[in-house]
Short mmCIF file of N, CA and C in Angstrom, two decimals:
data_model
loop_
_atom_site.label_atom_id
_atom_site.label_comp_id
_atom_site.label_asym_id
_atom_site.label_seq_id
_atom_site.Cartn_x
_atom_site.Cartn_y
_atom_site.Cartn_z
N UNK A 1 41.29 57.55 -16.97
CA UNK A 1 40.89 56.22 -17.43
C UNK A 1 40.81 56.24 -18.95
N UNK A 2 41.69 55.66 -19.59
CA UNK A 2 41.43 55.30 -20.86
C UNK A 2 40.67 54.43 -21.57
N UNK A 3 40.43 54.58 -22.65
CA UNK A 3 39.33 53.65 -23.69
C UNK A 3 40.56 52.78 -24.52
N UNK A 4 39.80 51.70 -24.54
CA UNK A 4 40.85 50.21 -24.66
C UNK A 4 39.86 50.66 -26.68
N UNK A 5 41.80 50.20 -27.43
CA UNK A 5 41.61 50.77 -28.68
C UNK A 5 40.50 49.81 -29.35
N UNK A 6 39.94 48.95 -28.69
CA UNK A 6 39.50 47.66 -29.66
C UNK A 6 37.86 48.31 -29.21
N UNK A 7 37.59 49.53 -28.31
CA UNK A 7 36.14 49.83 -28.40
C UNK A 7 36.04 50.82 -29.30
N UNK A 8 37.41 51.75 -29.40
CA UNK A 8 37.37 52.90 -30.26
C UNK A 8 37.21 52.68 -31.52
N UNK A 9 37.40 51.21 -32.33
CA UNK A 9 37.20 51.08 -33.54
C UNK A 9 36.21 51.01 -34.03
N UNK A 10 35.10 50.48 -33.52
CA UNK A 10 33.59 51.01 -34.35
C UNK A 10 33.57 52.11 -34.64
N UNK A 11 33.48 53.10 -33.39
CA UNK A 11 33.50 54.51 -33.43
C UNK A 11 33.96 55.59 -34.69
N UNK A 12 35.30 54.82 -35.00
CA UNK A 12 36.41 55.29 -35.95
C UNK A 12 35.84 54.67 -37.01
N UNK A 13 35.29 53.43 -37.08
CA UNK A 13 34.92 53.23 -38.64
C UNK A 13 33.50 53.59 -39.20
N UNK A 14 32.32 54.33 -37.84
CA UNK A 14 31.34 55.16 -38.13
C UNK A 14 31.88 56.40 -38.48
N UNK A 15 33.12 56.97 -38.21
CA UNK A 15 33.43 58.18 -38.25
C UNK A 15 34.12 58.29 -39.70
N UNK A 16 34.50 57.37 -40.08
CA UNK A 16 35.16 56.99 -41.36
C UNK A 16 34.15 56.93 -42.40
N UNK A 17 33.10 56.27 -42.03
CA UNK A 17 32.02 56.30 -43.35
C UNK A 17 31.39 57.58 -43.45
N UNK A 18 31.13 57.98 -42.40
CA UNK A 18 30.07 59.44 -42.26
C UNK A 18 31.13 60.41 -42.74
N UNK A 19 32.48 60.06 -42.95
CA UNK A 19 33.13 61.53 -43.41
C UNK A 19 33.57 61.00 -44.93
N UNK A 20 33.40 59.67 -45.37
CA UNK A 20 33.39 59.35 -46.90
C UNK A 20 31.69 59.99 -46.96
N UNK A 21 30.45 60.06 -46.81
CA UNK A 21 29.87 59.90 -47.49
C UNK A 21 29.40 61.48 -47.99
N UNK A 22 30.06 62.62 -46.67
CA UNK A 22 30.08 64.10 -46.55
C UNK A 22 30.88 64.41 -47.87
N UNK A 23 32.46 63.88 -48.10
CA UNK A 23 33.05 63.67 -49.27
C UNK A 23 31.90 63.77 -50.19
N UNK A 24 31.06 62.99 -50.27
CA UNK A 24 30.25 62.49 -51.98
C UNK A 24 29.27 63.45 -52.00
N UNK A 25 28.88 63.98 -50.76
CA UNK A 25 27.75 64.69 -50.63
C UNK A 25 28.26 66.14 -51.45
N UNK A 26 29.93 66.35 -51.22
CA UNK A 26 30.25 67.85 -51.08
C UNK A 26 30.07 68.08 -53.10
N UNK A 27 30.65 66.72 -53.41
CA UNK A 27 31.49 66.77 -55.04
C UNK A 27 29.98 66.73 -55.54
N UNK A 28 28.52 66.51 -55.10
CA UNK A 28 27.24 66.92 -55.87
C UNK A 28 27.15 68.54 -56.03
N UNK A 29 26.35 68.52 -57.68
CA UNK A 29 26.69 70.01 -58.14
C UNK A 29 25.47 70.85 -57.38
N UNK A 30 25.74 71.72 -57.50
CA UNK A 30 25.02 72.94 -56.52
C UNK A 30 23.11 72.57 -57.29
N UNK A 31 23.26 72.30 -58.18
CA UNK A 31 21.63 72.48 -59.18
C UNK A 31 21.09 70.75 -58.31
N UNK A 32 21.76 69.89 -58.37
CA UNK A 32 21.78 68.57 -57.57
C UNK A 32 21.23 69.14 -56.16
N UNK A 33 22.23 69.63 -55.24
CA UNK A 33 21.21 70.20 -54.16
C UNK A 33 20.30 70.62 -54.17
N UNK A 34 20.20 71.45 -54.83
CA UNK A 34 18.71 72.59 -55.03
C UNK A 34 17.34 71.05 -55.07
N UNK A 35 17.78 70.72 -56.31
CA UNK A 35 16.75 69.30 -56.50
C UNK A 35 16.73 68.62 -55.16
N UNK A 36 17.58 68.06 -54.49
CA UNK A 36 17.23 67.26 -53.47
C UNK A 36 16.51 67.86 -52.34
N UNK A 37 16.92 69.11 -52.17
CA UNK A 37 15.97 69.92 -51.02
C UNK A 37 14.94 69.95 -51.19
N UNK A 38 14.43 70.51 -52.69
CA UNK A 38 12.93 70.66 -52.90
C UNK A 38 12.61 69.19 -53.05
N UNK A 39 13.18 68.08 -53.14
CA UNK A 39 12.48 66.90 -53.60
C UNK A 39 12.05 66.41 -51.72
N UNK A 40 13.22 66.92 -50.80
CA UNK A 40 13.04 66.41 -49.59
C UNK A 40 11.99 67.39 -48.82
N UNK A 41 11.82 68.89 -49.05
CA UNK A 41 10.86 69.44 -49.28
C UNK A 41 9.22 68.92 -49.03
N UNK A 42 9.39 68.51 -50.65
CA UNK A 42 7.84 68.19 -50.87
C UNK A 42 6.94 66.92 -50.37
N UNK A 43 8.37 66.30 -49.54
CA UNK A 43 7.53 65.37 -48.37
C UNK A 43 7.14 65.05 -47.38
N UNK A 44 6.90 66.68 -47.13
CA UNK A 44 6.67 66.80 -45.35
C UNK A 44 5.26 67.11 -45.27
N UNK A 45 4.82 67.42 -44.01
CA UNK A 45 3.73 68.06 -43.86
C UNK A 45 3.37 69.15 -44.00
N UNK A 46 4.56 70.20 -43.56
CA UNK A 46 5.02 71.37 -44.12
C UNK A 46 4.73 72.04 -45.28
N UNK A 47 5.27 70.98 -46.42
CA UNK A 47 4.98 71.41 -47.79
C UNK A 47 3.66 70.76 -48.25
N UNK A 48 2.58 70.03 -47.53
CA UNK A 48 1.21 69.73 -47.74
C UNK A 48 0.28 70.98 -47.21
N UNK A 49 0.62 71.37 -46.19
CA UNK A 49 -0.01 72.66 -45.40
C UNK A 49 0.12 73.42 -46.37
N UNK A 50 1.15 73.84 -46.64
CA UNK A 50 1.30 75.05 -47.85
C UNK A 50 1.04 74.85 -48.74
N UNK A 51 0.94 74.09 -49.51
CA UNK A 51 0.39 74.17 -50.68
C UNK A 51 -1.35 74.15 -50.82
N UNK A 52 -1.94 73.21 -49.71
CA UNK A 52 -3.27 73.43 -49.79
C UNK A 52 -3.86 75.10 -49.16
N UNK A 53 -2.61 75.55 -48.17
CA UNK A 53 -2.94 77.51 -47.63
C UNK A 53 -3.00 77.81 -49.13
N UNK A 54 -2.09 77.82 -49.83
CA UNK A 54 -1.81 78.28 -51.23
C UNK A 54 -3.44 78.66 -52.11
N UNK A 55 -4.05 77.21 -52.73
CA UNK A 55 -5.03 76.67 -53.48
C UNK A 55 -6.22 77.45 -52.85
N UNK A 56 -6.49 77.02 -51.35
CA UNK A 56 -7.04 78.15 -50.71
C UNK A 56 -7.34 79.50 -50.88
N UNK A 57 -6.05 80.10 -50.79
CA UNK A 57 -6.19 81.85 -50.53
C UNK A 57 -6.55 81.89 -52.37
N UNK A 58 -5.87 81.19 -53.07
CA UNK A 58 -6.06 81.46 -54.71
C UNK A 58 -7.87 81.59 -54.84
N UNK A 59 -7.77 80.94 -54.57
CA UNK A 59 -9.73 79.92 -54.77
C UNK A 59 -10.41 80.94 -54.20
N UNK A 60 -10.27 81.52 -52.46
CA UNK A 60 -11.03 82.46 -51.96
C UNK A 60 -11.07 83.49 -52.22
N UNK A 61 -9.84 83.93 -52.98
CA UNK A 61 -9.26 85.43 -53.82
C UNK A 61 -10.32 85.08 -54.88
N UNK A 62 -10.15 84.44 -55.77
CA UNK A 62 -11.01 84.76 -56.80
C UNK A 62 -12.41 84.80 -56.66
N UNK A 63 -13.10 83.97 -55.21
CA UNK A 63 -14.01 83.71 -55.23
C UNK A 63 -15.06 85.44 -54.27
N UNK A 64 -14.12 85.62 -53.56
CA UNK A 64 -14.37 87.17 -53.25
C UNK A 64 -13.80 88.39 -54.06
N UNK A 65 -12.92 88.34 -54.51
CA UNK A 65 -12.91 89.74 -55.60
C UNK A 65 -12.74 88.82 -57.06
N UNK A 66 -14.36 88.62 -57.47
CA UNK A 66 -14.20 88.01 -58.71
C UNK A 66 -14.06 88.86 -59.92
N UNK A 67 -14.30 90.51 -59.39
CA UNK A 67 -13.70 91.20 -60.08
C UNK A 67 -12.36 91.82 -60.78
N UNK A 68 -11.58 91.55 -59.84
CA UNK A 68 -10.04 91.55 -59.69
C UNK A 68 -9.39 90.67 -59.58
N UNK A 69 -10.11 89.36 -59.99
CA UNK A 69 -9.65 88.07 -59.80
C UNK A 69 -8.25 87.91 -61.12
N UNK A 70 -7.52 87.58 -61.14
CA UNK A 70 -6.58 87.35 -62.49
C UNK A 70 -6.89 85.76 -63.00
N UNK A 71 -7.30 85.11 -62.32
CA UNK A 71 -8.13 83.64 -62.78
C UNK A 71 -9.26 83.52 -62.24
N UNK A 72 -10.28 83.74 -63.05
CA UNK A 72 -11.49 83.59 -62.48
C UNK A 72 -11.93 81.91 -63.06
N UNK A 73 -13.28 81.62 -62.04
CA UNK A 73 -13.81 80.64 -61.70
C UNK A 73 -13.78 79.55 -63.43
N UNK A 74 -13.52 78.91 -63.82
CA UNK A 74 -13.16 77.91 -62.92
C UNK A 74 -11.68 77.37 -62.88
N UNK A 75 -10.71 78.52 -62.88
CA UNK A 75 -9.84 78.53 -62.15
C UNK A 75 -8.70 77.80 -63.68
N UNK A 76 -8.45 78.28 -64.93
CA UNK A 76 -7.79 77.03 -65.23
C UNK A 76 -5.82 77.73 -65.29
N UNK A 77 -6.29 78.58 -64.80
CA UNK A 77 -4.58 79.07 -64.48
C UNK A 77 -3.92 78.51 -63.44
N UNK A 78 -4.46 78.16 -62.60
CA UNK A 78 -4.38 77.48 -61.49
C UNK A 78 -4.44 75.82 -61.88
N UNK A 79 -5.16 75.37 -62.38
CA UNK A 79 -4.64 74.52 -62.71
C UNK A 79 -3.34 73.68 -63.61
N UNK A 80 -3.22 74.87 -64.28
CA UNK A 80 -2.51 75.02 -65.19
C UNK A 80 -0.82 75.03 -64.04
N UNK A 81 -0.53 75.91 -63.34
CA UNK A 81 0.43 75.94 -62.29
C UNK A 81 0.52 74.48 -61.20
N UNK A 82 -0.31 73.97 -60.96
CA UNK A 82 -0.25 72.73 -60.36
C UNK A 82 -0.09 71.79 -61.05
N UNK A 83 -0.28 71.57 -62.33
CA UNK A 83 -0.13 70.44 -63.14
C UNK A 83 1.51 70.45 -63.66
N UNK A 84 1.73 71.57 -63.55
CA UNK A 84 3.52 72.10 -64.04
C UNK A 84 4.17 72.08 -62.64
N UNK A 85 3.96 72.23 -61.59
CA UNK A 85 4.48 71.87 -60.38
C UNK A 85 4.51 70.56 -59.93
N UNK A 86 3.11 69.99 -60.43
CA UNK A 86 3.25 67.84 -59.87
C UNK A 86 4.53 67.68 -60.97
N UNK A 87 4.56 67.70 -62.22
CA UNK A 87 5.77 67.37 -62.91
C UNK A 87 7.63 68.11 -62.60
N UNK A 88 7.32 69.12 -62.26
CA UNK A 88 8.82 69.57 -61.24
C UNK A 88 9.04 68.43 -60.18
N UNK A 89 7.89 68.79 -59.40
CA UNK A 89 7.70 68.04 -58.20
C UNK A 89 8.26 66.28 -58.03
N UNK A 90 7.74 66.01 -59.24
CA UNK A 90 8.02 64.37 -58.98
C UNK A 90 9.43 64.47 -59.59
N UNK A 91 9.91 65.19 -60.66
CA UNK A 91 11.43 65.35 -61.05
C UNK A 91 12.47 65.08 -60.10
N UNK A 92 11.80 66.22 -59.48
CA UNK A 92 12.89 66.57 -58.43
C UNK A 92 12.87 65.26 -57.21
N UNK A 93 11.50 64.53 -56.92
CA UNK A 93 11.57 63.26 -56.08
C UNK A 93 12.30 62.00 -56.27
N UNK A 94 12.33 62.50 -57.86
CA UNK A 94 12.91 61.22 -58.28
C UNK A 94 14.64 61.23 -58.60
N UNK A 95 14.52 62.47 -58.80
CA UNK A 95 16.31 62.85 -58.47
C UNK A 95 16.92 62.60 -57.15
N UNK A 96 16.30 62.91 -56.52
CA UNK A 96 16.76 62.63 -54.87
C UNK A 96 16.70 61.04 -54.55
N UNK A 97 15.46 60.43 -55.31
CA UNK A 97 15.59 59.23 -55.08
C UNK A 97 16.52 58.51 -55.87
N UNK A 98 16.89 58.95 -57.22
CA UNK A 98 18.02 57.93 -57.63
C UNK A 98 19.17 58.29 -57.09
N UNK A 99 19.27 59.47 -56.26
CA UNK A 99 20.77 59.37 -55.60
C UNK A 99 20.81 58.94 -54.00
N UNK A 100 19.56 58.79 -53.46
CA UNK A 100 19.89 57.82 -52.99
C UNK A 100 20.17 56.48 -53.10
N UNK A 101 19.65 56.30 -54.31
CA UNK A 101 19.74 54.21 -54.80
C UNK A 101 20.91 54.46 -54.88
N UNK A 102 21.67 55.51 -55.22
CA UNK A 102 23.33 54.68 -55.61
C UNK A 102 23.92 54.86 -54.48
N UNK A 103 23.86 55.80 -53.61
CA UNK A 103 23.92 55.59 -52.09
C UNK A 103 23.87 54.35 -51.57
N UNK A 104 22.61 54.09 -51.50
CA UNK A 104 22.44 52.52 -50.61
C UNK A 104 23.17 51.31 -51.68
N UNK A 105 22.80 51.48 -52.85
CA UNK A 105 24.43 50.66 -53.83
C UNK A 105 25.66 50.30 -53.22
N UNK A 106 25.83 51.45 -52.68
CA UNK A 106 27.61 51.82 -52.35
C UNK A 106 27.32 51.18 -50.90
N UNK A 107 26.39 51.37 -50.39
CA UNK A 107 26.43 50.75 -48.91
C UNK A 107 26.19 49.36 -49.06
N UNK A 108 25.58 48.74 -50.05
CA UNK A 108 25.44 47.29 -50.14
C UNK A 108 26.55 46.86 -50.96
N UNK A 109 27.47 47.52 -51.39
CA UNK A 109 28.68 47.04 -51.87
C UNK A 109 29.25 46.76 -50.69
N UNK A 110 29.67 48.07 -49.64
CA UNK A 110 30.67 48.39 -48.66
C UNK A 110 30.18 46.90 -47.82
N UNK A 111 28.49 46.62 -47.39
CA UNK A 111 28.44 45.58 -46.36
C UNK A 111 28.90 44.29 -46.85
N UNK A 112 28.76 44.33 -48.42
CA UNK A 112 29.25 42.70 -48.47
C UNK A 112 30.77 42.39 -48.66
N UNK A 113 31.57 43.34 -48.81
CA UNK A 113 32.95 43.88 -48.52
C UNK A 113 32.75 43.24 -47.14
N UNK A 114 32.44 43.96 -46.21
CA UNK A 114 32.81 43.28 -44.87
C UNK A 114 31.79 41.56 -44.09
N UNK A 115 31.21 41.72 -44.98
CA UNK A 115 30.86 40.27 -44.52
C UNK A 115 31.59 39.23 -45.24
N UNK A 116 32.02 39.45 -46.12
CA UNK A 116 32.53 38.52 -46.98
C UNK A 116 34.28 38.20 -45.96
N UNK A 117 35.08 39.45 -45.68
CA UNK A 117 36.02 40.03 -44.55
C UNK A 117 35.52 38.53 -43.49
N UNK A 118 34.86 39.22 -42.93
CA UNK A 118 34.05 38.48 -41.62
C UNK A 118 33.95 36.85 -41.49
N UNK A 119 33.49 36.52 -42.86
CA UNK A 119 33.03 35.04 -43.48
C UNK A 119 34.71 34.31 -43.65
N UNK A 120 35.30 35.31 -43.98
CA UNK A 120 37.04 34.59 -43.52
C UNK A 120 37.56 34.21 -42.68
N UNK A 121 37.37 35.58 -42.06
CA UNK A 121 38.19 35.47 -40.46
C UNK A 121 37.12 34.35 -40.09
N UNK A 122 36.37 34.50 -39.76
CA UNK A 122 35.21 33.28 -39.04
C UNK A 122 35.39 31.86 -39.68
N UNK A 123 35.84 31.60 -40.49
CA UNK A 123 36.26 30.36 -41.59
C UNK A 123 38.09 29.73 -40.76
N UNK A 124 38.72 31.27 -41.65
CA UNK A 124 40.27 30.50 -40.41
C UNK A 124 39.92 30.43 -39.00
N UNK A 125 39.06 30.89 -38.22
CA UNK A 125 39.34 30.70 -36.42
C UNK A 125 38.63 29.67 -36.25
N UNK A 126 38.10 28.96 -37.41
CA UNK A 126 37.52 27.81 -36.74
C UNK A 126 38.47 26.72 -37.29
N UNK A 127 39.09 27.07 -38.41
CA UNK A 127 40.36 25.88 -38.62
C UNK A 127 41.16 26.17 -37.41
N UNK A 128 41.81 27.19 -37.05
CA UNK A 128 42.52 27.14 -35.77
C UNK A 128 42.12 26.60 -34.65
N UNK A 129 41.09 26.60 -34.54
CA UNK A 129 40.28 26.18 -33.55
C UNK A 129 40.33 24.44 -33.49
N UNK A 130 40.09 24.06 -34.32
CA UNK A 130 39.90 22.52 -34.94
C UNK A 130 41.36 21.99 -34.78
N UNK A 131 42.42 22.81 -35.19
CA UNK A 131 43.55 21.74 -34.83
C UNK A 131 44.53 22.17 -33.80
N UNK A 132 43.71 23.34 -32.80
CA UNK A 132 44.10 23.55 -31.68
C UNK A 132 43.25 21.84 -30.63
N UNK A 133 42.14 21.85 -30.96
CA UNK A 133 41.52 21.01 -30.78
C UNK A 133 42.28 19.39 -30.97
N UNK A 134 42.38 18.94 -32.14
CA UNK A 134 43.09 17.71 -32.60
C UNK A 134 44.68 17.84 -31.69
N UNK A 135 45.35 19.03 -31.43
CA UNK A 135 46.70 19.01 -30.66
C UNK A 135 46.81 18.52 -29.37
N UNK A 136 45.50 19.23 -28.54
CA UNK A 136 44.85 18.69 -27.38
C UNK A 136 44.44 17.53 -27.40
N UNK A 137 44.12 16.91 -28.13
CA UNK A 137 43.78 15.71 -27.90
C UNK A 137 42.01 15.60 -27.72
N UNK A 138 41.73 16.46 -28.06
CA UNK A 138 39.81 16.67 -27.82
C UNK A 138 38.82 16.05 -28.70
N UNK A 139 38.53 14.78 -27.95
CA UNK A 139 37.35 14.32 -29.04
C UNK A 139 35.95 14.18 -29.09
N UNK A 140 35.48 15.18 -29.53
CA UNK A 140 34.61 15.41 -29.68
C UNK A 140 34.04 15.67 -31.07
N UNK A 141 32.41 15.33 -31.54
CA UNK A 141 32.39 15.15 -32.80
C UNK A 141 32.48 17.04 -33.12
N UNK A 142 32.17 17.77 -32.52
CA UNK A 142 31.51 19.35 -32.67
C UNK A 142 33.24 19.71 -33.74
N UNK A 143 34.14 19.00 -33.00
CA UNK A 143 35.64 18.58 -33.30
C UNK A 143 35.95 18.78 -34.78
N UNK A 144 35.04 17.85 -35.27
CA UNK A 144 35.47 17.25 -36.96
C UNK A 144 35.63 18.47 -37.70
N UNK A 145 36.27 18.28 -38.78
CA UNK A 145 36.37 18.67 -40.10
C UNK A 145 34.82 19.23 -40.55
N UNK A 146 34.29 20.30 -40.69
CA UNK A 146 32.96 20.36 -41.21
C UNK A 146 33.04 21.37 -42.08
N UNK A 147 31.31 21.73 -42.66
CA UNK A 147 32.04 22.35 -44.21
C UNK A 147 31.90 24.20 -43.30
N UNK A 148 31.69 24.52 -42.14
CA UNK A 148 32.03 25.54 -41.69
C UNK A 148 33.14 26.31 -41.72
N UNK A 149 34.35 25.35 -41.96
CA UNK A 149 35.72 25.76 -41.95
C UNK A 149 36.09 25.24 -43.26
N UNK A 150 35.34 25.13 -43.62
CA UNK A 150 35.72 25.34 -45.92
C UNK A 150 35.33 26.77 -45.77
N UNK A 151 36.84 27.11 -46.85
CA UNK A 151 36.58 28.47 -47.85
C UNK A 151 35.11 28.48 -48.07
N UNK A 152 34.20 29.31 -48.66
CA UNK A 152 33.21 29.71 -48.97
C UNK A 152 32.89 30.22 -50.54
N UNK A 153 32.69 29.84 -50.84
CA UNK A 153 33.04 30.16 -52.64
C UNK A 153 31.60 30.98 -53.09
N UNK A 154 32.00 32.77 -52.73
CA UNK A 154 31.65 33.72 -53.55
C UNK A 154 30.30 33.35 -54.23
N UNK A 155 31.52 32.84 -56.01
CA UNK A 155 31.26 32.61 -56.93
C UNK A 155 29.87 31.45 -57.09
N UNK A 156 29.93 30.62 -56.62
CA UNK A 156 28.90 29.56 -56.43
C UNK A 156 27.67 29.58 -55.85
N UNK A 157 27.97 30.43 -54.62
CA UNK A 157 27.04 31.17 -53.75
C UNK A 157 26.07 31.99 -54.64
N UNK A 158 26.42 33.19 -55.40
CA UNK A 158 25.91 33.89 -56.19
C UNK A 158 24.86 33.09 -57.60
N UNK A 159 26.04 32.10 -58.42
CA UNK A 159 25.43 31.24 -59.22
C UNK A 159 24.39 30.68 -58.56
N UNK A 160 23.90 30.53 -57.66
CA UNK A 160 23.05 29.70 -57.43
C UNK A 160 21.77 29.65 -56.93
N UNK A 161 22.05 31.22 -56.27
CA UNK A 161 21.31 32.01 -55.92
C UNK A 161 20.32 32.90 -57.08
N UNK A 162 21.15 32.75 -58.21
CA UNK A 162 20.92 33.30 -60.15
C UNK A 162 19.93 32.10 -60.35
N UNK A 163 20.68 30.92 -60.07
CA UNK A 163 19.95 29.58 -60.35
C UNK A 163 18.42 29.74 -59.77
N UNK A 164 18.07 29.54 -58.80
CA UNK A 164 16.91 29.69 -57.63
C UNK A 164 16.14 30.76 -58.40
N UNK A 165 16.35 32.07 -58.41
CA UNK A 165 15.62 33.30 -59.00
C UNK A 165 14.63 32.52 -60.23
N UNK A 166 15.96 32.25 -61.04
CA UNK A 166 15.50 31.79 -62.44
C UNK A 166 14.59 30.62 -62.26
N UNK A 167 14.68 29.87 -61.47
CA UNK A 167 13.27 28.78 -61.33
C UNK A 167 12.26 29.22 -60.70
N UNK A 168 12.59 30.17 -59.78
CA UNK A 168 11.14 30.84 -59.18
C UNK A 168 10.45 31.58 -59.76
N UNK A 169 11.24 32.22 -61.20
CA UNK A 169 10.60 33.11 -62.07
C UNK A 169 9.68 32.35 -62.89
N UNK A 170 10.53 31.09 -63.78
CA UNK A 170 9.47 30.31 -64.80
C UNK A 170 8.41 29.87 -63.97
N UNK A 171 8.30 29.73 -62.96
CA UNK A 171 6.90 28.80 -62.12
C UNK A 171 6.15 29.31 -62.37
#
């Protein structure tokens, strides 16, 4: 039993994006990974556990061999290492996060690429539709000329939408 080609095409065009985006993933430089791991890392629970085991064993080390302690009480080496780690730390969060913004960029490019696609085809099948309709002889008002089957103008759409912002901003 075969698969009829018109189900296989989602499939193929999930398989198409997920192997463009492996592409973008591969051409990031090796120091780029490193950052995104530790940035994806430091937002688990995982890396909350450990770091407070960490602060812990430091704190109870010094606080039981305060003789052999290498930072004793009140600890500012230790602080000193956490205050230089929150600043790695958020570096590296925020590296991961601006590559995802251009990620989801590229994906909000790619969707309005296909809606805009979509907003066509859906525009001509209803002119076809309409004077498949008028050939038949079908009268009905649903029938008429409406602005559903007008082109769609982009450009105007956007302006106007610029327009709207800009009055909701001065209010």
């Amino acid at each position: 039993m075969s698969t009829p080609a018109s189900s296989k095409r989602p499939v193929e065009n999930i398989d198409a994006i997920l192997r463009l985006e492996k592409q973008d993933e591969e051409k990031i430089a090796l120091h780029h990974r490193v950052f995104h791991a530790i940035g994806s890392f430091a937002g688990t629970p995982q890396f909350v556990v450990l770091q407070c085991g960490a602060v812990v064993c430091w704190i109870a080390f010094g606080g039981v061999f305060p003789d052999r302690a290498l930072d004793p009480f009140p600890f500012p080496l230790l602080g000193t290492f956490l205050a230089l780690e929150a600043v790695l730390l958020t570096s590296c969060v925020l590296i991961r996060q601006n590559a995802t913004d251009r990620i989801l960029e590229k994906r909000d490019r790619l969707e309005l690429q296909i809606n805009l696609l979509s907003e066509r085809e859906a525009t001509r099948s209803l002119r076809i539709l309409q004077k498949l309709a008028r050939r038949l002889n079908v009268d009905d008002e649903d029938c008429q000329q409406d602005e559903l089957a007008q082109e769609t103008s982009v450009d105007q759409l956007a302006r106007g939408l610029r327009d709207r912002e800009q009055a909701e901003k001065a209010q």
